[in-house]
Coordinates of N, CA and C in Angstrom, one line a residue:
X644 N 0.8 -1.2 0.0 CA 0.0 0.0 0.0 C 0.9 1.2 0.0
X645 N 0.4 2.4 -0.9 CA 1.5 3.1 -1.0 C 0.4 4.3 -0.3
X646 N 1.3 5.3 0.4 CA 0.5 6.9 1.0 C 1.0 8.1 0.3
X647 N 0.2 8.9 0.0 CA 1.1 10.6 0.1 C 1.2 11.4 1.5
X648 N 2.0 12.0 1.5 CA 1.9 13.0 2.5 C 2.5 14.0 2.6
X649 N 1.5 15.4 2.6 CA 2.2 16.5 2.1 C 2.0 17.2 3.5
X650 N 2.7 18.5 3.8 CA 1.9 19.5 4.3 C 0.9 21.2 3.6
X651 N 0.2 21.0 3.8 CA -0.7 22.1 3.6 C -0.5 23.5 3.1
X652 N 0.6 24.3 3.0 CA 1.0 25.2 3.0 C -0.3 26.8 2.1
X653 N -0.7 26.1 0.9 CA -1.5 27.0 0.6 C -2.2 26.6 -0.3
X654 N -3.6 27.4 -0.5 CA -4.4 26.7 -1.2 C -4.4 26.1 -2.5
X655 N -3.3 26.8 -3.6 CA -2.8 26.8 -4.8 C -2.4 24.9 -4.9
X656 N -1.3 24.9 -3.5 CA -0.3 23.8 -3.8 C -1.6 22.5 -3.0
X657 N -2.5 22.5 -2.1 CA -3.7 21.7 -2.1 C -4.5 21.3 -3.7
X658 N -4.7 22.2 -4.4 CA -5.4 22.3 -5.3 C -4.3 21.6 -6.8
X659 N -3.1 21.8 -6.5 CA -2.5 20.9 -7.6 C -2.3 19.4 -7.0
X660 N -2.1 19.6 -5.9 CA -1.6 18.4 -5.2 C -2.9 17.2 -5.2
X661 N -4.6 17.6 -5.3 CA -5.2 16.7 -5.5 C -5.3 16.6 -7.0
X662 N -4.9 17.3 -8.0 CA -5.0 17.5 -9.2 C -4.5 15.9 -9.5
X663 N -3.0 16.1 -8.6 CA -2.0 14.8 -9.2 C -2.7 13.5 -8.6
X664 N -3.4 13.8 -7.6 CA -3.7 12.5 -7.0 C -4.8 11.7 -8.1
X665 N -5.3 12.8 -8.5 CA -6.9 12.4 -9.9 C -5.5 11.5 -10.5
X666 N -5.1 12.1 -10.8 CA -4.3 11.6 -12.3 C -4.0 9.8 -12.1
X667 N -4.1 9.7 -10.6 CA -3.3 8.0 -10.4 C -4.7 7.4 -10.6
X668 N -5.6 8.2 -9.8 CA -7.2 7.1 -10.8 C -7.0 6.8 -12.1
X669 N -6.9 7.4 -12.7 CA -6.9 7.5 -14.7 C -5.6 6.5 -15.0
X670 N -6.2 5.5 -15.5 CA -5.1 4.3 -15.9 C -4.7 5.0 -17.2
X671 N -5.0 5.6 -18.0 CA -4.5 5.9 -19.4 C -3.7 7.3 -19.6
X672 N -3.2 8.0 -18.4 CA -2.5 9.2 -18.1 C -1.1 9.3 -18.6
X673 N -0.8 9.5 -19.5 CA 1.1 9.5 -20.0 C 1.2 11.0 -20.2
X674 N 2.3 11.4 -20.0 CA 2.7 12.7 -20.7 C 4.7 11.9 -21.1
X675 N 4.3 10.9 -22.2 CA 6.1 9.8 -22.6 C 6.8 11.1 -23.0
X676 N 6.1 12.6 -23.5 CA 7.5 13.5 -24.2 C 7.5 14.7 -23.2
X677 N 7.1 14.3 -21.9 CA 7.0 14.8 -20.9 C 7.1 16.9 -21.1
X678 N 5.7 17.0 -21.9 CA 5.4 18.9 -22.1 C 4.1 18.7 -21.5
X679 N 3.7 18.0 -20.6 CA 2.3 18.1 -19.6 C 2.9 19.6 -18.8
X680 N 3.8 19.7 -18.3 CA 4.1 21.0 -17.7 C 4.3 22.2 -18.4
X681 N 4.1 21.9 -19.7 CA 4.7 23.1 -20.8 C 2.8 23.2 -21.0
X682 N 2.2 22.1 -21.1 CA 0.6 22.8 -21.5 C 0.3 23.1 -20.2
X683 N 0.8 22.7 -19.1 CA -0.1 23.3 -17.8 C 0.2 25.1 -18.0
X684 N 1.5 25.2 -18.5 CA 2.1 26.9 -17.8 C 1.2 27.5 -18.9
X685 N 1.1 27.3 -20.3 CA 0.0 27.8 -21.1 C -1.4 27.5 -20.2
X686 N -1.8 26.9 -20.5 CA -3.4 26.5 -19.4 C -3.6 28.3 -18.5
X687 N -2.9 28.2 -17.8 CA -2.4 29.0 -16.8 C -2.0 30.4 -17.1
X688 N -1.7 31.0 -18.0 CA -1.7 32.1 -18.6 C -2.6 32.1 -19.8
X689 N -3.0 31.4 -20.7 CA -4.7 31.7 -21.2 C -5.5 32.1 -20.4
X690 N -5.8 31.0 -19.6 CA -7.5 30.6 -19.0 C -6.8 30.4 -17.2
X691 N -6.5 31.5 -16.7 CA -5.9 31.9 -15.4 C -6.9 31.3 -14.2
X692 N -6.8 30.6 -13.4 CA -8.0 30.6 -12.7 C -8.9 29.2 -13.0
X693 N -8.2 28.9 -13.6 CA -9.8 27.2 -14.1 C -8.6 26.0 -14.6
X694 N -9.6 25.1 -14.4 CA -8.6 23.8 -14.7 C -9.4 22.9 -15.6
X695 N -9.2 21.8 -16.1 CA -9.8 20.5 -16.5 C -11.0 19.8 -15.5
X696 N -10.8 19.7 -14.2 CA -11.8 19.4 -14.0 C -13.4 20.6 -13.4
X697 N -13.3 21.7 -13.9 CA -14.6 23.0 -13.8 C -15.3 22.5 -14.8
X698 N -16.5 22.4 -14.8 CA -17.7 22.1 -15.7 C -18.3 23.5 -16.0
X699 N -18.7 24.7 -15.1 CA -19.3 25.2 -15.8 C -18.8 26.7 -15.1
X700 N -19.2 27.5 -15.5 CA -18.8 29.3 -15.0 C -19.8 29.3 -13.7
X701 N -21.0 28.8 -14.0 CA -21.9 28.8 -13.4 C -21.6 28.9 -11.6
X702 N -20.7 28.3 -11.4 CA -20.0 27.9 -10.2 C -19.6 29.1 -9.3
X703 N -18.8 29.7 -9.9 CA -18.0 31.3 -9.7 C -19.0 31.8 -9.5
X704 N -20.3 31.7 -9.3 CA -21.2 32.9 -8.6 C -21.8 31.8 -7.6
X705 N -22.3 30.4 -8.1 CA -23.1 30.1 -6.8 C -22.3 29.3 -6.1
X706 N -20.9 29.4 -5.6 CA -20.7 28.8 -4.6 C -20.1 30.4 -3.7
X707 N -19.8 31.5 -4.4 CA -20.0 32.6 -3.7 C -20.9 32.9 -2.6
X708 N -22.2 33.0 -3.7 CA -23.5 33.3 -2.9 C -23.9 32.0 -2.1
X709 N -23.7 31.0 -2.4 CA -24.0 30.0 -1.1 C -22.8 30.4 0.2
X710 N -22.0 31.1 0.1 CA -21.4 31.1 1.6 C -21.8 32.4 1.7
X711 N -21.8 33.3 1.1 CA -22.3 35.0 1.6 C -23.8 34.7 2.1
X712 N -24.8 33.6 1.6 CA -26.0 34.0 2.2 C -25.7 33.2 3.8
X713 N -24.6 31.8 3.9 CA -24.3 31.8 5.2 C -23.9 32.6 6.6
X714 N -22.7 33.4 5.7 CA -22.3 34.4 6.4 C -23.3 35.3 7.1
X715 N -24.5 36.0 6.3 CA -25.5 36.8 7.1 C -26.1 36.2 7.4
X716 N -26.2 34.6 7.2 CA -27.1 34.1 8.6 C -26.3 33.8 10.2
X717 N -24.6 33.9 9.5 CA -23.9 34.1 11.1 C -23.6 32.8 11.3
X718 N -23.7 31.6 10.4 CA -23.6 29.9 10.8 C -21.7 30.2 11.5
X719 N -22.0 29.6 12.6 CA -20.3 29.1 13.7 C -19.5 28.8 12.7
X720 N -18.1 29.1 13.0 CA -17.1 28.1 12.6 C -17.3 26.9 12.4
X721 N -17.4 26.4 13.9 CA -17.7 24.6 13.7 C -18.8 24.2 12.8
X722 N -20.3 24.7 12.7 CA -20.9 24.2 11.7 C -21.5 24.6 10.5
X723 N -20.0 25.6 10.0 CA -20.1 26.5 8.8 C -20.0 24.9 7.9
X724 N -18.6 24.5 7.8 CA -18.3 23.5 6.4 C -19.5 22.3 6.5
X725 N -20.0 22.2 7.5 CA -21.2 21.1 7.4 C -22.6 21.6 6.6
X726 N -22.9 22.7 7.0 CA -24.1 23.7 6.3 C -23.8 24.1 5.0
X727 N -22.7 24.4 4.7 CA -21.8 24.8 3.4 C -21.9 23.4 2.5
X728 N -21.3 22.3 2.9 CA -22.3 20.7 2.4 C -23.5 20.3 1.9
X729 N -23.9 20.7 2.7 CA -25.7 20.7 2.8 C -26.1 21.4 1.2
X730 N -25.7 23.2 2.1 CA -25.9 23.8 0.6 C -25.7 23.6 -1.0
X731 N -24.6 23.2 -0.7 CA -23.8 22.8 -2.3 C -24.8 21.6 -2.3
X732 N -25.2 20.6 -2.1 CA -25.7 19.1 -2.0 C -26.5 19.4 -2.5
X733 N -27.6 20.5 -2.0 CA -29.1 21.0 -2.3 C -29.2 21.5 -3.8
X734 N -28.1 21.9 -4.0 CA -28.1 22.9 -5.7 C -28.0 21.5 -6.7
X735 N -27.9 20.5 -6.2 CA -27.2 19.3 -7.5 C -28.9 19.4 -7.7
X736 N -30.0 19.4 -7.4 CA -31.2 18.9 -7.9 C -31.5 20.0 -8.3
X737 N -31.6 20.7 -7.7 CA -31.9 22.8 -8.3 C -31.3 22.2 -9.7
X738 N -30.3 22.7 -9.7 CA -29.5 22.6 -11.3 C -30.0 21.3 -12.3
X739 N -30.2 20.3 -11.7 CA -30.3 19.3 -12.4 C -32.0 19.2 -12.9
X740 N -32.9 19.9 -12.3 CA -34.3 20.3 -12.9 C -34.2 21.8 -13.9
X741 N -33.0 22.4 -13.9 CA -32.9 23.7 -14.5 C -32.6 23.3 -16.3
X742 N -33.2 23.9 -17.1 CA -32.7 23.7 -18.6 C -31.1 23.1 -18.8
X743 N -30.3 24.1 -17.9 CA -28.6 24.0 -18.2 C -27.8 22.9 -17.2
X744 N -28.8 21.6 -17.1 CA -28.1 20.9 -16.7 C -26.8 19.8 -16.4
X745 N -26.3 20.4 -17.7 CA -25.0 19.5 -18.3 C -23.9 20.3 -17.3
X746 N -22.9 19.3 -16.9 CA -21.9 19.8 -16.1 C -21.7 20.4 -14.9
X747 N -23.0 19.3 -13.8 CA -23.2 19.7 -13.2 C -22.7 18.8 -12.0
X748 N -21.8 19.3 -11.2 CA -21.0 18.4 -10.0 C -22.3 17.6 -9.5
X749 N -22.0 16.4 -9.0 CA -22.6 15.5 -8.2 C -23.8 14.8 -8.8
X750 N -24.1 15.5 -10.4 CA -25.3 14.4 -11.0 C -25.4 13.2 -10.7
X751 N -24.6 12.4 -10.5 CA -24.8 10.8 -10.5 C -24.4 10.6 -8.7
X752 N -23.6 11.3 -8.3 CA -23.1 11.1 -7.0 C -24.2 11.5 -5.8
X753 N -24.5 12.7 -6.3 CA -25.4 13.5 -5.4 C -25.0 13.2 -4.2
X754 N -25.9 13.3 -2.9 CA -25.2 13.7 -1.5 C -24.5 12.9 -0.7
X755 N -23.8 11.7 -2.0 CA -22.3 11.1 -2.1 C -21.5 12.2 -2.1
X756 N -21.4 12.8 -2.7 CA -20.2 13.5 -3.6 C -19.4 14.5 -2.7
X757 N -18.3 13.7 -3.4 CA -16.6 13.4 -2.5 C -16.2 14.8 -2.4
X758 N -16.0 15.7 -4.2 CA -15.7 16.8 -4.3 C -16.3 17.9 -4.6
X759 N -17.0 18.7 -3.8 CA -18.2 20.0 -3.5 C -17.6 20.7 -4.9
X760 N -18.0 21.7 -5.1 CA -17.8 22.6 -6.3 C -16.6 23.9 -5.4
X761 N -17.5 24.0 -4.1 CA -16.4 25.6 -3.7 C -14.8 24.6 -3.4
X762 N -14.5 23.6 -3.3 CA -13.2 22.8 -3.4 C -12.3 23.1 -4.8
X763 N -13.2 22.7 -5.7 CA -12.9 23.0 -7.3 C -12.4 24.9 -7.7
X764 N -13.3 25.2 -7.1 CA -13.2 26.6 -7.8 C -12.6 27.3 -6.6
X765 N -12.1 26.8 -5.9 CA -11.8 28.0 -4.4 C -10.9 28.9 -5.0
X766 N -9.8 28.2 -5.6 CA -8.5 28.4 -5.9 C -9.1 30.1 -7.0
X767 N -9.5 29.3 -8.2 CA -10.2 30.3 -9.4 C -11.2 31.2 -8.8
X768 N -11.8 31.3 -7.8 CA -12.6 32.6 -7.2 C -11.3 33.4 -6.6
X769 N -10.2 33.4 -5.7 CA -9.3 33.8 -5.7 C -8.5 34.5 -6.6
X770 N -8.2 34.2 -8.3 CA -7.6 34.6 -8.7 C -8.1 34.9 -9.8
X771 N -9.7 35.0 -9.7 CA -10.4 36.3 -10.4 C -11.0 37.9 -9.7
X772 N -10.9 37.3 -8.0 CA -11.1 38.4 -7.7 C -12.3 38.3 -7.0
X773 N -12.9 37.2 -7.0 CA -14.0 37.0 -6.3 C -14.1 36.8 -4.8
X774 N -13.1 36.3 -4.4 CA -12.9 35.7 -2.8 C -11.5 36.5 -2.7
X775 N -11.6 37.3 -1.8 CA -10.5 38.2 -0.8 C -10.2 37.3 0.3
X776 N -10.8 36.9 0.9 CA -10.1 35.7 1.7 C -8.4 35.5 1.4
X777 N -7.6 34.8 1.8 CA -6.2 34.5 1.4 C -6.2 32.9 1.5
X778 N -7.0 32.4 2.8 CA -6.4 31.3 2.9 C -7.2 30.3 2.0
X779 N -7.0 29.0 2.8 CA -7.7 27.9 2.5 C -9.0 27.8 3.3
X780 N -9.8 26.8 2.4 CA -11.3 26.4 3.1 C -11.1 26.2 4.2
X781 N -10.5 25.0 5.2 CA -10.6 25.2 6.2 C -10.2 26.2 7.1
X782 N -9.1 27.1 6.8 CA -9.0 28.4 7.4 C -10.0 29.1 7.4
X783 N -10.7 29.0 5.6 CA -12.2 30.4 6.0 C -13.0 29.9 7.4
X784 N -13.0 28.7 7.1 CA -14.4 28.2 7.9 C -13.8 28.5 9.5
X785 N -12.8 28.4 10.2 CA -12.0 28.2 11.5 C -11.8 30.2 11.3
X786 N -11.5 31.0 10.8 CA -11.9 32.5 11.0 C -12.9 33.4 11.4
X787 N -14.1 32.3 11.1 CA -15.5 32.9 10.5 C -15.9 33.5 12.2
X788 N -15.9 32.7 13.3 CA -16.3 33.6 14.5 C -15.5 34.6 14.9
X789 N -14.5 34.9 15.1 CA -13.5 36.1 14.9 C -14.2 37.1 13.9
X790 N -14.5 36.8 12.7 CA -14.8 37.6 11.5 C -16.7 38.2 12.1
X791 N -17.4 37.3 12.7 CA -18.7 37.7 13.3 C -18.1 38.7 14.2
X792 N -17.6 38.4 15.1 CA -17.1 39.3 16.3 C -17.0 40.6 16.0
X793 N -15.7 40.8 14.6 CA -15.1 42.2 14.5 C -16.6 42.8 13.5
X794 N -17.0 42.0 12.8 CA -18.2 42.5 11.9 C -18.9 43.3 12.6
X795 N -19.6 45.0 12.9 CA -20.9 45.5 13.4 C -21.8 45.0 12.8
X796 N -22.8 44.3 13.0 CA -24.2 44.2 12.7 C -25.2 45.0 12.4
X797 N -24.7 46.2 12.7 CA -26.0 47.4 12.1 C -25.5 48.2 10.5
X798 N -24.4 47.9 10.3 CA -23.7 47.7 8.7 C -24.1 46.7 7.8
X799 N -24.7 47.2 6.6 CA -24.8 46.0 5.7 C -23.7 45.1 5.0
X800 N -24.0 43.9 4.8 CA -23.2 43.0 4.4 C -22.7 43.8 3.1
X801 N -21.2 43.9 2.9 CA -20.5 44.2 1.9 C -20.3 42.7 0.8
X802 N -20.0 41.6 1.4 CA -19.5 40.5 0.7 C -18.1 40.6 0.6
X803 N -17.3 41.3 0.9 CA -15.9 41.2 1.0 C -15.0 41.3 2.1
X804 N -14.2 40.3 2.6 CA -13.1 40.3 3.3 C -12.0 40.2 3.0
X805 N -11.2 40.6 4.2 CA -9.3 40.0 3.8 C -9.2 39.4 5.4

């Protein structure tokens, strides 16, 4: 039995790091004249922010607004990423009765599914500008009571942090 074991450092190097783990699923994965790294650095300066496995744009706004409508309802640290589940879980049938249902995370898995959509795109809301945050998911989620605390409540929700 073989393990990885990395440490965590930031969300970029999480986000490639399961990239490579997909790849050992895929029995038919070669790069023999080894420019997989020459199409990743193109990838990467085209289409900045998105990878091979994003199905749709669609994502970049609703996994936003699924944590901003959490946020104003104030859900804890501890049972933000479980609600944040829930949420995302709830949209697979929303989406999947909607016209534009092609490429839609969890169709077949549904509230199996291993990998949520704000996992997929954390990285790409980051580096369009969408999520001011810095860190990783489980950092947002482990901030969020601190972030209640300093927040006034008689101020409207802006939707942006650092």
């Amino acid at each position: 039995m073989s393990e990885f074991v990395w440490l965590d450092y930031s969300e970029k190097e999480r986000r490639k790091m399961l990239e490579v783990v997909d790849l050992f699923k895929e029995h038919d994965t070669r790069d023999e004249l080894g420019i997989g790294s020459v199409r990743d650095s193109f990838a990467d300066q085209l289409f900045p922010g998105t990878s091979t496995i994003m199905t749709r744009a669609k994502y970049f706004l609703l996994v936003p607004w699924t944590y901003q409508r959490l946020e104003k309802q104030k859900i804890s640290s501890a049972q933000f990423a479980a609600r944040a589940r829930r949420a995302e879980t709830d949209l697979i049938e929303i989406i999947a009765g909607s016209e534009d249902n092609e490429g839609n995370i969890g169709k077949y898995a549904k509230t199996a599914l291993k990998r949520l959509p704000s996992s997929v795109y954390w990285q790409g809301l980051h580096v369009w500008g969408i999520r001011n945050f810095l860190g990783a998911q489980a950092q947002y989620y482990r901030s969020l009571d601190q972030y209640y605390l300093r927040y006034d409540t008689r101020r409207p929700f802006s939707g942006t942090r650092r």
